[in-house]
Amino acid sequence: MKDEMPAGNDRQQTAVFTTEAVRFEVDGKTTLHPLDISFNAGEISGLIGHNGSGKSTLIKLLARQIQPTGGRILFDGIAAGSYDMRAFARAVAYLPQDTSSAGGMTVEELVACGRYPWHGALGRFTDLDREKVETAMKLAHVDTLAGRMVETLSGGERQRVWIAMLVAQDSRCLLLDEPTSALDIAHQMEILGLVRELCRTKDLSVILVLHDINIAAHFCDHLHALKHGHLIAKGASQSLMKEETLHMIYGANMGVTAHPVHGTPLAYVI
């Protein structure tokens, strides 16, 4: 594995998630080979790589949507599988790649679903729950849409509502599987800008799957690159923006230039 972490960066970080030799097999095929990864608390960590590299599998494992074939996953230094499901949901919120249309629900009703881990199916919806829902809608900038039916919203609006639901869940860690895959570039920047804003203002830890390397490098603090189920590169986002590293990750001839406005590295296919 190629570690692109700049030399001399010895600042101690607290890990929110750690995998220890985690692997996953399905139908006799190995999707993830033993992985040892630490994701820093309070940061945005991106999973990058080509299609089929194991990114979505890894984030599903972290979210406890599927169980590893071997190894173990730690959350806050404790085996993730040892948490009661509701206790885990109070700490970790997961947004899958494919979300339902939430047909027949208003924006406020969908966001309120984020409170389920706190009161259960039969529990009473309290004033605190209502406060959390209202705050989440304001933070995600969907409070003006509260009475709208979810299916009438644009793709960008709908995605902000789903993120508001995660915020209402009041978790400390967000796991997002390609949250911008169906959005145009303007809405991609809007959604990821919102995620970064929430990470900073609420001190959240975020782990997300992204395809576009330039967007990933722009919004993420650290990147972890997978290829054929192996971790092949990791480090501060800008440190991976090198021609040889990008070629290793994507298998394409790529160049890197300076952004004309920001001066940050910008990748392109040759």
XYZ file of C-alpha atoms in Angstrom:
270
model
C 0.000 0.000 0.000
C 1.247 3.467 -0.831
C 0.960 5.895 2.068
C 0.922 9.492 0.851
C 0.779 11.079 4.311
C 3.347 13.893 4.311
C 6.466 13.080 6.267
C 6.661 14.661 9.683
C 2.900 14.807 10.224
C 2.808 13.176 13.645
C -0.248 14.986 15.029
C -2.209 12.542 17.141
C -5.732 11.858 15.897
C -8.613 10.098 17.598
C -10.119 7.396 15.390
C -13.893 7.240 15.112
C -13.794 4.006 13.087
C -10.971 1.487 12.808
C -10.916 -1.682 10.757
C -8.603 -4.543 11.686
C -7.986 -7.063 8.909
C -11.603 -6.672 7.814
C -12.531 -8.697 4.745
C -15.717 -9.566 2.931
C -16.659 -12.419 0.633
C -19.895 -13.149 -1.199
C -20.662 -16.221 -3.319
C -17.053 -17.315 -3.000
C -15.727 -14.026 -4.366
C -13.560 -11.750 -2.233
C -14.890 -8.191 -2.459
C -12.619 -6.801 0.232
C -9.228 -8.198 1.158
C -8.009 -7.677 4.741
C -8.106 -3.939 5.405
C -6.561 -1.922 8.217
C -7.903 1.633 8.110
C -8.419 4.365 10.697
C -10.864 7.209 10.069
C -10.193 10.358 12.076
C -12.881 11.840 14.288
C -14.083 15.323 13.400
C -12.950 15.064 9.787
C -14.408 14.309 6.377
C -12.882 11.101 5.038
C -13.430 10.108 1.428
C -13.404 6.627 -0.103
C -12.318 6.775 -3.742
C -11.514 4.285 -6.497
C -12.933 2.805 -9.672
C -16.281 1.014 -9.867
C -16.189 -2.330 -8.072
C -13.205 -1.395 -5.926
C -15.072 -2.141 -2.684
C -16.001 1.374 -1.538
C -19.714 0.735 -1.027
C -19.016 -2.636 0.554
C -16.726 -1.016 3.104
C -19.184 1.719 4.042
C -21.973 -0.876 4.414
C -19.714 -2.820 6.751
C -19.074 0.302 8.827
C -22.835 0.945 8.936
C -23.506 -2.661 10.037
C -25.711 -3.232 7.002
C -23.675 -6.345 6.244
C -21.352 -8.425 8.408
C -17.639 -8.932 7.678
C -16.381 -12.353 6.694
C -13.340 -11.835 8.898
C -11.542 -9.254 11.010
C -13.308 -6.679 13.118
C -14.523 -3.078 13.098
C -14.094 -0.750 16.062
C -16.228 2.311 16.747
C -14.756 4.628 19.378
C -12.338 1.826 20.202
C -15.104 -0.701 20.936
C -16.207 -3.548 18.675
C -19.009 -2.074 16.554
C -20.965 -5.329 16.692
C -21.183 -5.135 20.482
C -23.415 -2.047 20.377
C -27.152 -2.429 20.687
C -28.645 -1.475 17.306
C -30.516 1.544 18.666
C -27.460 2.722 20.609
C -25.373 2.370 17.455
C -27.975 4.324 15.434
C -27.834 7.112 17.978
C -24.128 7.447 17.271
C -23.895 6.563 13.557
C -26.232 7.644 10.755
C -26.122 5.976 7.330
C -27.414 7.214 3.975
C -27.381 4.483 1.293
C -26.686 5.093 -2.363
C -30.300 4.402 -3.306
C -32.897 6.102 -1.128
C -36.612 5.505 -1.436
C -38.816 8.276 -2.784
C -40.547 8.577 0.615
C -43.854 8.702 -1.220
C -46.760 10.192 0.712
C -44.540 11.889 3.288
C -43.949 15.565 3.889
C -40.459 16.912 4.389
C -41.067 17.365 8.102
C -42.388 13.804 8.449
C -39.333 12.346 6.748
C -36.918 14.381 8.830
C -38.806 13.279 11.955
C -37.962 9.655 11.071
C -34.442 10.477 12.208
C -35.688 10.549 15.783
C -36.700 6.868 15.733
C -33.516 5.594 17.470
C -34.304 7.880 20.391
C -37.946 7.009 21.085
C -38.626 3.773 19.169
C -41.740 2.840 17.212
C -44.126 3.216 20.151
C -42.381 5.971 22.070
C -43.835 9.430 22.506
C -42.604 12.192 20.197
C -41.402 14.784 22.707
C -40.769 18.499 22.611
C -37.057 17.680 22.391
C -37.732 15.556 19.291
C -39.615 18.438 17.682
C -36.787 20.811 18.532
C -34.228 18.456 16.972
C -36.315 18.167 13.789
C -36.737 21.925 13.490
C -33.039 22.523 14.075
C -32.060 19.866 11.540
C -34.299 21.371 8.869
C -32.798 24.810 9.483
C -29.225 23.491 9.358
C -29.945 21.691 6.085
C -31.796 24.738 4.731
C -35.053 22.854 4.138
C -37.177 24.480 6.846
C -39.114 26.429 4.197
C -40.033 23.096 2.562
C -41.442 21.512 5.750
C -44.972 21.046 4.404
C -44.008 19.973 0.887
C -44.413 16.372 -0.240
C -40.973 14.801 -0.679
C -41.773 13.400 -4.136
C -42.453 16.927 -5.447
C -38.917 18.132 -4.670
C -35.974 18.419 -7.018
C -33.093 15.975 -6.659
C -30.955 18.484 -4.781
C -33.774 19.451 -2.437
C -34.611 15.815 -1.771
C -31.004 15.002 -0.918
C -30.857 17.914 1.527
C -33.988 16.558 3.203
C -32.392 13.109 3.625
C -29.326 14.758 5.143
C -31.612 16.741 7.455
C -33.063 13.421 8.592
C -29.550 12.237 9.473
C -28.901 15.472 11.367
C -32.154 15.009 13.313
C -30.852 11.572 14.261
C -28.299 13.553 16.291
C -25.507 11.107 15.517
C -21.828 11.914 15.828
C -20.822 10.159 12.618
C -22.358 10.251 9.131
C -21.785 7.488 6.581
C -22.773 8.603 3.075
C -22.635 6.296 0.048
C -22.304 8.426 -3.094
C -24.584 11.212 -1.815
C -24.199 13.210 -5.050
C -24.270 10.467 -7.697
C -27.584 11.518 -9.274
C -27.017 15.271 -9.061
C -25.674 17.840 -11.504
C -22.444 19.646 -10.674
C -24.164 22.650 -9.065
C -26.176 20.437 -6.717
C -23.122 18.260 -5.998
C -21.254 21.321 -4.761
C -24.295 22.435 -2.766
C -24.754 19.088 -1.009
C -21.082 18.571 -0.226
C -20.797 22.176 0.928
C -23.667 21.437 3.312
C -21.922 18.287 4.551
C -18.728 20.233 5.198
C -20.675 22.982 6.974
C -22.379 20.416 9.223
C -19.071 18.692 9.929
C -17.534 21.955 11.107
C -20.496 23.438 13.011
C -21.623 20.210 14.731
C -18.160 18.612 15.027
C -19.321 15.571 13.078
C -17.191 12.793 11.674
C -18.079 12.041 8.054
C -17.089 9.102 5.864
C -18.378 9.197 2.305
C -17.967 7.478 -1.040
C -17.192 9.749 -3.992
C -16.291 9.167 -7.640
C -14.934 12.522 -8.789
C -11.349 12.886 -7.562
C -11.344 16.676 -7.854
C -14.515 17.038 -5.808
C -13.208 14.506 -3.283
C -9.918 16.374 -2.896
C -11.752 19.680 -2.539
C -14.171 18.631 0.210
C -12.412 15.815 2.089
C -9.692 16.147 4.708
C -8.328 12.667 4.031
C -8.765 10.161 1.204
C -8.540 6.371 1.198
C -8.175 4.774 -2.236
C -9.359 1.220 -2.908
C -8.619 -0.978 -5.908
C -9.905 -4.527 -6.338
C -10.696 -4.651 -2.633
C -7.247 -3.517 -1.496
C -6.273 -0.243 0.177
C -3.618 1.128 -2.183
C -3.184 4.754 -1.086
C -4.195 7.031 1.769
C -3.365 10.447 3.099
C -4.269 14.096 3.263
C -6.401 14.840 0.213
C -3.966 17.111 -1.579
C -1.125 14.614 -1.095
C -2.855 12.064 -3.345
C -3.145 14.527 -6.223
C -0.044 13.281 -8.014
C 0.116 11.825 -11.516
C 1.669 8.498 -10.505
C -0.723 8.061 -7.570
C -3.812 8.802 -9.677
C -2.636 6.425 -12.390
C -2.189 3.709 -9.776
C -5.703 4.321 -8.407
C -7.679 4.693 -11.629
C -5.502 2.920 -14.205
C -5.705 5.933 -16.532
C -3.079 8.395 -17.673
C -3.792 11.537 -15.686
C -2.144 14.876 -15.324
C -2.274 17.410 -12.498
C -2.297 21.173 -12.847
C -2.895 24.105 -10.535
C -6.459 25.378 -10.195
C -6.563 28.765 -11.987
C -8.284 30.448 -9.025
C -7.366 28.530 -5.867
C -3.989 27.153 -6.929
C -4.859 23.717 -5.533
C -4.052 20.558 -7.562
C -6.579 19.763 -10.279
C -6.540 16.339 -11.998
C -7.434 15.655 -15.622
C -7.332 12.664 -17.970
C -4.666 12.814 -20.662
